[in-house]
PDB file of C-alpha atoms in Angstrom:
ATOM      1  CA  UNK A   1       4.342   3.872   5.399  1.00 74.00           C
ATOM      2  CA  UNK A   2       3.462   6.122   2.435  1.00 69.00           C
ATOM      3  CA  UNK A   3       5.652   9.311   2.684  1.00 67.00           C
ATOM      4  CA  UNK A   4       4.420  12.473   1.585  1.00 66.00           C
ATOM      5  CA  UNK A   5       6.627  15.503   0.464  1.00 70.00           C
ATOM      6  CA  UNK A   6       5.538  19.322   0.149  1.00 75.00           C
ATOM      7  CA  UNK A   7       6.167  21.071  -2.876  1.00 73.00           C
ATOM      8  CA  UNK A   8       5.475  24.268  -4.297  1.00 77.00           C
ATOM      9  CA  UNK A   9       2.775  24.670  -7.431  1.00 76.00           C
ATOM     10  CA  UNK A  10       1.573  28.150  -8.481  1.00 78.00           C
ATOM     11  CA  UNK A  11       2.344  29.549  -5.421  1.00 81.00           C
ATOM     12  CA  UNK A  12       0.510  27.235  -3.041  1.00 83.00           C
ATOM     13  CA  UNK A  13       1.702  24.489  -1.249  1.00 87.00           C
ATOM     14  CA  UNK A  14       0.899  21.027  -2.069  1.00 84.00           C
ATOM     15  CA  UNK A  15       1.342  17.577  -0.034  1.00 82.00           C
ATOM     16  CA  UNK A  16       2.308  15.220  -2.977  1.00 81.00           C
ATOM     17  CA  UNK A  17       3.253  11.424  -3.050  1.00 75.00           C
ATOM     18  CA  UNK A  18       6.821  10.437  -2.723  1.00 80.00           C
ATOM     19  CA  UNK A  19       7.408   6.633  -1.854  1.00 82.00           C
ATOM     20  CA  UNK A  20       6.596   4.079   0.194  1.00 86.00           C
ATOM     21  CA  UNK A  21       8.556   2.260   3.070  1.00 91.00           C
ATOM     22  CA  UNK A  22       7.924  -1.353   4.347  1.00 94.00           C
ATOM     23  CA  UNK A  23       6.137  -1.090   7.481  1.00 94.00           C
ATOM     24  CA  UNK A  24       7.999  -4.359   8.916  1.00 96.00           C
ATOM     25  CA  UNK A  25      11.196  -3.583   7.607  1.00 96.00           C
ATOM     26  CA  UNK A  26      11.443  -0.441   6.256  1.00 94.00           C
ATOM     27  CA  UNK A  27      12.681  -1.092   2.753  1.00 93.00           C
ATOM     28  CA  UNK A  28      11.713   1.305   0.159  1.00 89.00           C
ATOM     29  CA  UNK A  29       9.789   1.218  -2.908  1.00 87.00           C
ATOM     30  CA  UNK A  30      11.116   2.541  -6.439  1.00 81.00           C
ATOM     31  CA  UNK A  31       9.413   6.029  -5.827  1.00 71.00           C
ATOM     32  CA  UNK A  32       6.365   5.078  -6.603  1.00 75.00           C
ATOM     33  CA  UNK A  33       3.611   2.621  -4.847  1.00 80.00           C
ATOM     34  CA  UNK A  34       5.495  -0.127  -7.332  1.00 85.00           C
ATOM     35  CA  UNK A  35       7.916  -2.194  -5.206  1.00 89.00           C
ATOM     36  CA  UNK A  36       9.246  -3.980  -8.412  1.00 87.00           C
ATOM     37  CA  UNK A  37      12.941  -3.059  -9.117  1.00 81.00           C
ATOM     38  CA  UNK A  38      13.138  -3.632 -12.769  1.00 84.00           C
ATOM     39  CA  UNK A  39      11.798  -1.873 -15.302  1.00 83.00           C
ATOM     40  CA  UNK A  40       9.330  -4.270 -17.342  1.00 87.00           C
ATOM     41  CA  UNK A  41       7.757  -5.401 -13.611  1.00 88.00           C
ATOM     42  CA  UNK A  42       5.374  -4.613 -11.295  1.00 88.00           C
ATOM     43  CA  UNK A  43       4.653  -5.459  -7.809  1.00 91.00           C
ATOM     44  CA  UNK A  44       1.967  -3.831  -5.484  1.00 89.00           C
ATOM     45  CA  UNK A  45       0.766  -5.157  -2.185  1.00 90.00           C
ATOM     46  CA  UNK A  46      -2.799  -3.704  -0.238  1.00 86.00           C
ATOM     47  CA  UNK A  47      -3.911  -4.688   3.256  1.00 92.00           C
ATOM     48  CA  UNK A  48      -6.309  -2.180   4.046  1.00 94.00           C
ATOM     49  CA  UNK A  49      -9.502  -2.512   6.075  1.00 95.00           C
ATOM     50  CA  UNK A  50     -12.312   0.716   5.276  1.00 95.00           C
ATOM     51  CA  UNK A  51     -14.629   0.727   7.725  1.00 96.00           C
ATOM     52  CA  UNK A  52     -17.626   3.500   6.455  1.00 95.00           C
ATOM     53  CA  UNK A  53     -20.942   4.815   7.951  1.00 96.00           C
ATOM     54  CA  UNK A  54     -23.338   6.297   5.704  1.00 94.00           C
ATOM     55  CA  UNK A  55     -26.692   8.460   7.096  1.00 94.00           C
ATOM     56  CA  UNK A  56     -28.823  10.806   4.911  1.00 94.00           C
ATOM     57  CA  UNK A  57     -27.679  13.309   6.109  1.00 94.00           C
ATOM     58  CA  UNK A  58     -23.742  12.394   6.083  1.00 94.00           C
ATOM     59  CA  UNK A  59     -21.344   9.724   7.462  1.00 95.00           C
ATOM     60  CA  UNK A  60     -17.754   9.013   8.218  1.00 95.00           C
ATOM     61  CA  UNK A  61     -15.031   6.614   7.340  1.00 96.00           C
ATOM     62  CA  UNK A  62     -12.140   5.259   8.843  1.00 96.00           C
ATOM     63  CA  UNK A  63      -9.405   2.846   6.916  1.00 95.00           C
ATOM     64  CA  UNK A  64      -6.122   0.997   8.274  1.00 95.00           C
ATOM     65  CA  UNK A  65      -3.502   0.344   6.068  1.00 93.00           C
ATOM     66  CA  UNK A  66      -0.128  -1.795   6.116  1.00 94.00           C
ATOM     67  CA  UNK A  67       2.278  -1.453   3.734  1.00 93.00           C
ATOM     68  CA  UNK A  68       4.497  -4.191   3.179  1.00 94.00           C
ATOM     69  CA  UNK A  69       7.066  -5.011   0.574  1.00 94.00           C
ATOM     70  CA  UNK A  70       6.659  -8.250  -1.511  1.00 94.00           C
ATOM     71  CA  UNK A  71       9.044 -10.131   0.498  1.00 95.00           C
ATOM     72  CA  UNK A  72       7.625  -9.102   3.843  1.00 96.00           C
ATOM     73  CA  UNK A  73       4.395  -9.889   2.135  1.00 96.00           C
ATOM     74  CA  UNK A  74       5.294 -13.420   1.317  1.00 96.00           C
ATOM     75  CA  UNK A  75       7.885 -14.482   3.972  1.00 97.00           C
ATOM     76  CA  UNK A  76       5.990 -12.974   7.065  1.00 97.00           C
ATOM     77  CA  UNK A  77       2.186 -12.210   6.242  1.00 97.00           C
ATOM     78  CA  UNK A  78       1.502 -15.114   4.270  1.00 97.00           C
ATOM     79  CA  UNK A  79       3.067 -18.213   7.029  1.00 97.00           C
ATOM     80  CA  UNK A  80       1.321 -16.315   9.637  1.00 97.00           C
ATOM     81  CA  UNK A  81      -2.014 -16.345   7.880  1.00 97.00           C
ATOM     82  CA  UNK A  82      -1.309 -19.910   6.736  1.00 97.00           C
ATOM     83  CA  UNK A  83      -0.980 -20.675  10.378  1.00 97.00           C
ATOM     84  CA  UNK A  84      -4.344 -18.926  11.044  1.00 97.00           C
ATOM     85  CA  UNK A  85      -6.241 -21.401   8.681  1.00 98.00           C
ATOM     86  CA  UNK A  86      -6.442 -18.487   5.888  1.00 97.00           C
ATOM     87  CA  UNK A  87      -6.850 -19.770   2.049  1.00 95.00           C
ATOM     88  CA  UNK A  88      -5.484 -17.249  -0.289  1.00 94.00           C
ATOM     89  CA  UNK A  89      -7.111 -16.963  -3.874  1.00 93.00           C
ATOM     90  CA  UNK A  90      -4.707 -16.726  -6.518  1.00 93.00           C
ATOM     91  CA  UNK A  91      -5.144 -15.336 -10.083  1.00 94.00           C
ATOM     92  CA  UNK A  92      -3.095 -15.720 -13.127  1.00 94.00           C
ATOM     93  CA  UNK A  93      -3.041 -14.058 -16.537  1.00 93.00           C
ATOM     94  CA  UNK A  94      -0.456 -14.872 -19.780  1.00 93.00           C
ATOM     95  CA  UNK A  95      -1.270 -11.574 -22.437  1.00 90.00           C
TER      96      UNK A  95
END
């Protein structure tokens, strides 16, 4: 769940970013949408499905989104699409 905190800026109000929880079990990230807990690392899931309609003369949108921490990510989404027949692509980089 991304959690949003209001905060005063010039006199107006202002919904800004504060962290994200795991939606499966709730853990929290490191205040940021980085769930890594060291300080040289980095670890950022997305499962989001947009959905958008576009006309000429306007449109709407709709997107669903899960947050899950890496180890909800890899213990509980990734056996369950496993078991569903899903292939996941995998990249790599060395710099």
């Amino acid at each position: 769940m991304k959690h949003m905190k209001t905060v005063l800026i010039l006199e107006h109000e202002e919904k800004v970013f504060e962290k994200l929880t795991c939606d499966i079990c709730g853990a929290d990230s490191n205040g940021d949408e980085n769930w890594a807990a060291k300080e040289f690392e980095q670890a950022s899931t997305t499962i989001q499905l947009d959905e958008r309609v576009s006309y000429p003369d306007g449109g709407h949108s709709k997107d669903i989104t899960f947050h899950l921490c890496p180890e909800c990510f890899k213990s509980k989404l990734v056996p369950w699409l496993d078991t569903q027949g899903a292939k996941p692509s995998i990249g790599e980089a060395d710099w």
